[in-house]
Amino acid sequence: MTIDVLSAAIKDTSASSGAPAWCIDVDTRDNVIARRNILAALWAGRLMGLSDVTITTYAVEVHLADCEVRGDMVVVEKLTRDLNDRGLPIPAEVVHEKLCSFHREALLQTHTTD
């Protein structure tokens, strides 16, 4: 699955922010965060050796974790824990740096498609 398909599949799961039914700033922010989460999950999933089907499911799980409790640290903690559970001792600081990198990439991708 492509990132755009995954983003569309999980777009409806974004938590309500109290903004009007549709607000371009909120919509754009949520799209960037969803894309960032997917990019990070794909990165981690590849490191863990997940299959294509499993990596797609994993990307949705990572995004849903962020919807349950908003904030970067939820995603960082999930990715770090999952990587460590698979025998990949990647520190949370490295995962956070990667998440920031994926955020910048997601911003660029989102702005070129808007």
Short mmCIF file of N, CA and C in Angstrom, two decimals:
data_model
loop_
_atom_site.label_atom_id
_atom_site.label_comp_id
_atom_site.label_asym_id
_atom_site.label_seq_id
_atom_site.Cartn_x
_atom_site.Cartn_y
_atom_site.Cartn_z
N MET A 1 0.84 -1.19 0.00
CA MET A 1 0.00 0.00 0.00
C MET A 1 0.87 1.24 0.00
N THR A 2 0.41 2.27 -0.67
CA THR A 2 1.17 3.51 -0.66
C THR A 2 0.83 4.32 0.58
N ILE A 3 1.67 5.31 0.84
CA ILE A 3 1.44 6.17 2.00
C ILE A 3 0.11 6.91 1.85
N ASP A 4 -0.23 7.35 0.63
CA ASP A 4 -1.47 8.07 0.42
C ASP A 4 -2.68 7.19 0.74
N VAL A 5 -2.62 5.92 0.35
CA VAL A 5 -3.73 5.01 0.63
C VAL A 5 -3.85 4.79 2.13
N LEU A 6 -2.71 4.59 2.81
CA LEU A 6 -2.75 4.43 4.26
C LEU A 6 -3.28 5.68 4.94
N SER A 7 -2.85 6.85 4.47
CA SER A 7 -3.33 8.10 5.06
C SER A 7 -4.84 8.22 4.92
N ALA A 8 -5.35 7.88 3.75
CA ALA A 8 -6.80 7.96 3.53
C ALA A 8 -7.53 6.96 4.40
N ALA A 9 -6.95 5.79 4.58
CA ALA A 9 -7.60 4.74 5.36
C ALA A 9 -7.72 5.12 6.83
N ILE A 10 -6.76 5.90 7.34
CA ILE A 10 -6.79 6.23 8.77
C ILE A 10 -7.22 7.67 9.04
N LYS A 11 -7.51 8.42 8.02
CA LYS A 11 -7.88 9.82 8.20
C LYS A 11 -9.09 9.98 9.12
N ASP A 12 -10.05 9.09 8.99
CA ASP A 12 -11.26 9.18 9.80
C ASP A 12 -11.02 8.89 11.27
N THR A 13 -9.84 8.36 11.61
CA THR A 13 -9.56 8.03 13.01
C THR A 13 -8.96 9.19 13.77
N SER A 14 -8.70 10.31 13.10
CA SER A 14 -8.08 11.44 13.78
C SER A 14 -8.98 11.95 14.90
N ALA A 15 -8.36 12.26 16.02
CA ALA A 15 -9.12 12.74 17.19
C ALA A 15 -9.68 14.12 16.90
N SER A 16 -10.84 14.40 17.47
CA SER A 16 -11.47 15.70 17.31
C SER A 16 -10.69 16.75 18.08
N SER A 17 -10.52 17.91 17.46
CA SER A 17 -9.76 18.97 18.12
C SER A 17 -10.65 20.09 18.61
N GLY A 18 -11.95 19.96 18.41
CA GLY A 18 -12.85 21.01 18.83
C GLY A 18 -12.99 22.10 17.77
N ALA A 19 -12.31 21.94 16.63
CA ALA A 19 -12.41 22.91 15.55
C ALA A 19 -13.73 22.68 14.81
N PRO A 20 -14.10 23.62 13.96
CA PRO A 20 -15.31 23.42 13.16
C PRO A 20 -15.21 22.10 12.39
N ALA A 21 -16.33 21.66 11.83
CA ALA A 21 -16.38 20.38 11.13
C ALA A 21 -15.22 20.23 10.15
N TRP A 22 -14.86 21.29 9.49
CA TRP A 22 -13.72 21.22 8.58
C TRP A 22 -12.95 22.52 8.71
N CYS A 23 -11.68 22.39 8.98
CA CYS A 23 -10.83 23.55 9.13
C CYS A 23 -9.51 23.21 8.44
N ILE A 24 -9.10 24.00 7.46
CA ILE A 24 -7.93 23.66 6.66
C ILE A 24 -6.66 23.52 7.50
N ASP A 25 -6.49 24.36 8.53
CA ASP A 25 -5.29 24.26 9.35
C ASP A 25 -5.26 22.95 10.14
N VAL A 26 -6.38 22.60 10.73
CA VAL A 26 -6.48 21.37 11.51
C VAL A 26 -6.35 20.17 10.58
N ASP A 27 -7.02 20.22 9.44
CA ASP A 27 -6.97 19.12 8.48
C ASP A 27 -5.54 18.90 7.99
N THR A 28 -4.85 19.97 7.66
CA THR A 28 -3.47 19.87 7.19
C THR A 28 -2.57 19.34 8.29
N ARG A 29 -2.71 19.83 9.51
CA ARG A 29 -1.89 19.36 10.63
C ARG A 29 -2.12 17.86 10.86
N ASP A 30 -3.38 17.46 10.85
CA ASP A 30 -3.69 16.05 11.06
C ASP A 30 -3.15 15.18 9.94
N ASN A 31 -3.19 15.66 8.71
CA ASN A 31 -2.64 14.91 7.59
C ASN A 31 -1.13 14.75 7.73
N VAL A 32 -0.45 15.80 8.14
CA VAL A 32 1.00 15.74 8.33
C VAL A 32 1.34 14.74 9.42
N ILE A 33 0.63 14.80 10.53
CA ILE A 33 0.90 13.88 11.64
C ILE A 33 0.60 12.43 11.23
N ALA A 34 -0.50 12.21 10.53
CA ALA A 34 -0.82 10.86 10.07
C ALA A 34 0.26 10.34 9.14
N ARG A 35 0.69 11.18 8.21
CA ARG A 35 1.73 10.77 7.26
C ARG A 35 3.04 10.51 8.01
N ARG A 36 3.38 11.37 8.96
CA ARG A 36 4.59 11.18 9.77
C ARG A 36 4.55 9.84 10.49
N ASN A 37 3.41 9.54 11.10
CA ASN A 37 3.27 8.28 11.82
C ASN A 37 3.44 7.09 10.90
N ILE A 38 2.88 7.18 9.71
CA ILE A 38 2.99 6.09 8.74
C ILE A 38 4.44 5.92 8.30
N LEU A 39 5.11 7.03 8.00
CA LEU A 39 6.52 6.94 7.59
C LEU A 39 7.37 6.31 8.69
N ALA A 40 7.13 6.71 9.93
CA ALA A 40 7.88 6.16 11.06
C ALA A 40 7.58 4.67 11.23
N ALA A 41 6.31 4.29 11.09
CA ALA A 41 5.94 2.89 11.23
C ALA A 41 6.53 2.04 10.12
N LEU A 42 6.56 2.58 8.91
CA LEU A 42 7.17 1.84 7.79
C LEU A 42 8.66 1.64 8.04
N TRP A 43 9.33 2.66 8.53
CA TRP A 43 10.75 2.57 8.86
C TRP A 43 10.98 1.48 9.92
N ALA A 44 10.23 1.57 11.00
CA ALA A 44 10.39 0.60 12.09
C ALA A 44 10.01 -0.81 11.63
N GLY A 45 8.93 -0.90 10.87
CA GLY A 45 8.48 -2.19 10.38
C GLY A 45 9.51 -2.87 9.49
N ARG A 46 10.16 -2.09 8.66
CA ARG A 46 11.22 -2.65 7.80
C ARG A 46 12.39 -3.13 8.65
N LEU A 47 12.75 -2.34 9.66
CA LEU A 47 13.83 -2.76 10.56
C LEU A 47 13.49 -4.06 11.27
N MET A 48 12.21 -4.22 11.62
CA MET A 48 11.77 -5.43 12.32
C MET A 48 11.55 -6.61 11.38
N GLY A 49 11.63 -6.36 10.07
CA GLY A 49 11.46 -7.43 9.10
C GLY A 49 10.01 -7.86 8.88
N LEU A 50 9.08 -6.94 9.08
CA LEU A 50 7.67 -7.26 8.89
C LEU A 50 7.34 -7.43 7.41
N SER A 51 6.39 -8.30 7.12
CA SER A 51 5.94 -8.50 5.74
C SER A 51 5.12 -7.29 5.30
N ASP A 52 4.85 -7.20 3.99
CA ASP A 52 4.07 -6.08 3.47
C ASP A 52 2.69 -5.98 4.12
N VAL A 53 2.03 -7.10 4.29
CA VAL A 53 0.70 -7.09 4.91
C VAL A 53 0.81 -6.68 6.37
N THR A 54 1.77 -7.23 7.08
CA THR A 54 1.93 -6.94 8.50
C THR A 54 2.36 -5.49 8.71
N ILE A 55 3.20 -4.98 7.83
CA ILE A 55 3.69 -3.61 8.00
C ILE A 55 2.54 -2.61 7.81
N THR A 56 1.60 -2.92 6.95
CA THR A 56 0.44 -2.05 6.75
C THR A 56 -0.41 -2.01 8.02
N THR A 57 -0.66 -3.16 8.60
CA THR A 57 -1.40 -3.23 9.85
C THR A 57 -0.66 -2.50 10.96
N TYR A 58 0.65 -2.67 10.99
CA TYR A 58 1.46 -2.02 12.01
C TYR A 58 1.38 -0.49 11.87
N ALA A 59 1.40 0.01 10.65
CA ALA A 59 1.32 1.46 10.43
C ALA A 59 0.01 2.02 10.99
N VAL A 60 -1.07 1.29 10.80
CA VAL A 60 -2.36 1.72 11.35
C VAL A 60 -2.31 1.69 12.88
N GLU A 61 -1.70 0.65 13.46
CA GLU A 61 -1.58 0.55 14.92
C GLU A 61 -0.82 1.74 15.50
N VAL A 62 0.26 2.13 14.84
CA VAL A 62 1.06 3.27 15.32
C VAL A 62 0.22 4.53 15.26
N HIS A 63 -0.49 4.73 14.18
CA HIS A 63 -1.33 5.92 14.07
C HIS A 63 -2.43 5.92 15.13
N LEU A 64 -3.06 4.77 15.34
CA LEU A 64 -4.13 4.70 16.34
C LEU A 64 -3.61 4.98 17.75
N ALA A 65 -2.39 4.56 18.02
CA ALA A 65 -1.79 4.86 19.34
C ALA A 65 -1.71 6.37 19.53
N ASP A 66 -1.39 7.09 18.47
CA ASP A 66 -1.30 8.55 18.55
C ASP A 66 -2.68 9.17 18.70
N CYS A 67 -3.71 8.52 18.16
CA CYS A 67 -5.07 9.05 18.28
C CYS A 67 -5.62 8.87 19.69
N GLU A 68 -5.22 7.78 20.34
CA GLU A 68 -5.70 7.52 21.70
C GLU A 68 -5.17 8.55 22.68
N VAL A 69 -3.89 8.85 22.57
CA VAL A 69 -3.24 9.86 23.41
C VAL A 69 -2.36 10.68 22.49
N ARG A 70 -2.73 11.94 22.30
CA ARG A 70 -1.99 12.80 21.38
C ARG A 70 -0.60 13.10 21.92
N GLY A 71 0.36 13.16 21.02
CA GLY A 71 1.70 13.57 21.38
C GLY A 71 2.76 12.66 20.80
N ASP A 72 3.88 13.27 20.52
CA ASP A 72 4.99 12.53 19.92
C ASP A 72 5.49 11.39 20.80
N MET A 73 5.48 11.60 22.11
CA MET A 73 6.08 10.61 23.00
C MET A 73 5.34 9.27 22.97
N VAL A 74 4.05 9.29 22.71
CA VAL A 74 3.30 8.03 22.61
C VAL A 74 3.83 7.21 21.43
N VAL A 75 4.06 7.87 20.32
CA VAL A 75 4.58 7.20 19.13
C VAL A 75 6.01 6.74 19.38
N VAL A 76 6.83 7.61 19.96
CA VAL A 76 8.22 7.26 20.25
C VAL A 76 8.28 6.05 21.18
N GLU A 77 7.46 6.06 22.22
CA GLU A 77 7.46 4.95 23.17
C GLU A 77 7.02 3.64 22.51
N LYS A 78 5.99 3.70 21.68
CA LYS A 78 5.52 2.49 20.99
C LYS A 78 6.58 1.94 20.06
N LEU A 79 7.15 2.82 19.24
CA LEU A 79 8.17 2.36 18.29
C LEU A 79 9.39 1.80 19.02
N THR A 80 9.83 2.50 20.05
CA THR A 80 11.00 2.06 20.81
C THR A 80 10.74 0.70 21.46
N ARG A 81 9.59 0.57 22.08
CA ARG A 81 9.23 -0.70 22.74
C ARG A 81 9.16 -1.84 21.72
N ASP A 82 8.50 -1.59 20.58
CA ASP A 82 8.36 -2.63 19.56
C ASP A 82 9.71 -3.03 18.97
N LEU A 83 10.56 -2.04 18.71
CA LEU A 83 11.90 -2.33 18.18
C LEU A 83 12.72 -3.13 19.20
N ASN A 84 12.68 -2.70 20.45
CA ASN A 84 13.42 -3.42 21.50
C ASN A 84 12.90 -4.83 21.69
N ASP A 85 11.57 -5.01 21.61
CA ASP A 85 10.98 -6.35 21.74
C ASP A 85 11.45 -7.28 20.63
N ARG A 86 11.80 -6.72 19.48
CA ARG A 86 12.30 -7.50 18.34
C ARG A 86 13.82 -7.64 18.36
N GLY A 87 14.45 -7.23 19.48
CA GLY A 87 15.89 -7.38 19.60
C GLY A 87 16.69 -6.27 18.94
N LEU A 88 16.05 -5.15 18.68
CA LEU A 88 16.72 -4.00 18.07
C LEU A 88 16.82 -2.90 19.13
N PRO A 89 17.95 -2.83 19.84
CA PRO A 89 18.08 -1.89 20.96
C PRO A 89 18.32 -0.45 20.48
N ILE A 90 17.31 0.13 19.85
CA ILE A 90 17.41 1.50 19.37
C ILE A 90 16.85 2.41 20.46
N PRO A 91 17.67 3.36 20.96
CA PRO A 91 17.21 4.22 22.05
C PRO A 91 16.09 5.17 21.62
N ALA A 92 15.29 5.57 22.60
CA ALA A 92 14.17 6.48 22.34
C ALA A 92 14.64 7.79 21.70
N GLU A 93 15.83 8.25 22.04
CA GLU A 93 16.34 9.49 21.47
C GLU A 93 16.52 9.36 19.96
N VAL A 94 17.00 8.22 19.51
CA VAL A 94 17.18 7.98 18.08
C VAL A 94 15.82 7.88 17.39
N VAL A 95 14.89 7.20 18.01
CA VAL A 95 13.54 7.09 17.45
C VAL A 95 12.90 8.47 17.36
N HIS A 96 13.10 9.30 18.38
CA HIS A 96 12.54 10.66 18.36
C HIS A 96 13.16 11.49 17.24
N GLU A 97 14.46 11.36 17.04
CA GLU A 97 15.13 12.07 15.93
C GLU A 97 14.56 11.63 14.59
N LYS A 98 14.34 10.32 14.43
CA LYS A 98 13.76 9.80 13.19
C LYS A 98 12.34 10.34 13.01
N LEU A 99 11.57 10.39 14.09
CA LEU A 99 10.21 10.91 14.02
C LEU A 99 10.22 12.37 13.56
N CYS A 100 11.15 13.15 14.09
CA CYS A 100 11.28 14.56 13.67
C CYS A 100 11.64 14.65 12.19
N SER A 101 12.52 13.77 11.76
CA SER A 101 12.91 13.73 10.34
C SER A 101 11.70 13.38 9.47
N PHE A 102 10.92 12.39 9.92
CA PHE A 102 9.73 12.01 9.16
C PHE A 102 8.68 13.11 9.18
N HIS A 103 8.64 13.91 10.25
CA HIS A 103 7.71 15.03 10.30
C HIS A 103 8.06 16.05 9.22
N ARG A 104 9.36 16.35 9.10
CA ARG A 104 9.79 17.29 8.06
C ARG A 104 9.46 16.74 6.67
N GLU A 105 9.70 15.45 6.47
CA GLU A 105 9.39 14.82 5.18
C GLU A 105 7.90 14.86 4.90
N ALA A 106 7.09 14.58 5.92
CA ALA A 106 5.63 14.60 5.76
C ALA A 106 5.13 16.01 5.41
N LEU A 107 5.74 17.02 6.04
CA LEU A 107 5.38 18.42 5.71
C LEU A 107 5.65 18.69 4.24
N LEU A 108 6.82 18.31 3.78
CA LEU A 108 7.16 18.52 2.37
C LEU A 108 6.21 17.78 1.44
N GLN A 109 5.92 16.51 1.76
CA GLN A 109 5.02 15.72 0.92
C GLN A 109 3.61 16.30 0.92
N THR A 110 3.14 16.73 2.07
CA THR A 110 1.79 17.27 2.17
C THR A 110 1.66 18.59 1.43
N HIS A 111 2.68 19.42 1.54
CA HIS A 111 2.60 20.74 0.87
C HIS A 111 2.72 20.61 -0.64
N THR A 112 3.37 19.57 -1.13
CA THR A 112 3.46 19.40 -2.58
C THR A 112 2.20 18.79 -3.15
N THR A 113 1.36 18.16 -2.30
CA THR A 113 0.13 17.56 -2.79
C THR A 113 -1.09 18.43 -2.53
N ASP A 114 -0.96 19.49 -1.72
CA ASP A 114 -2.10 20.37 -1.44
C ASP A 114 -2.39 21.29 -2.60
#
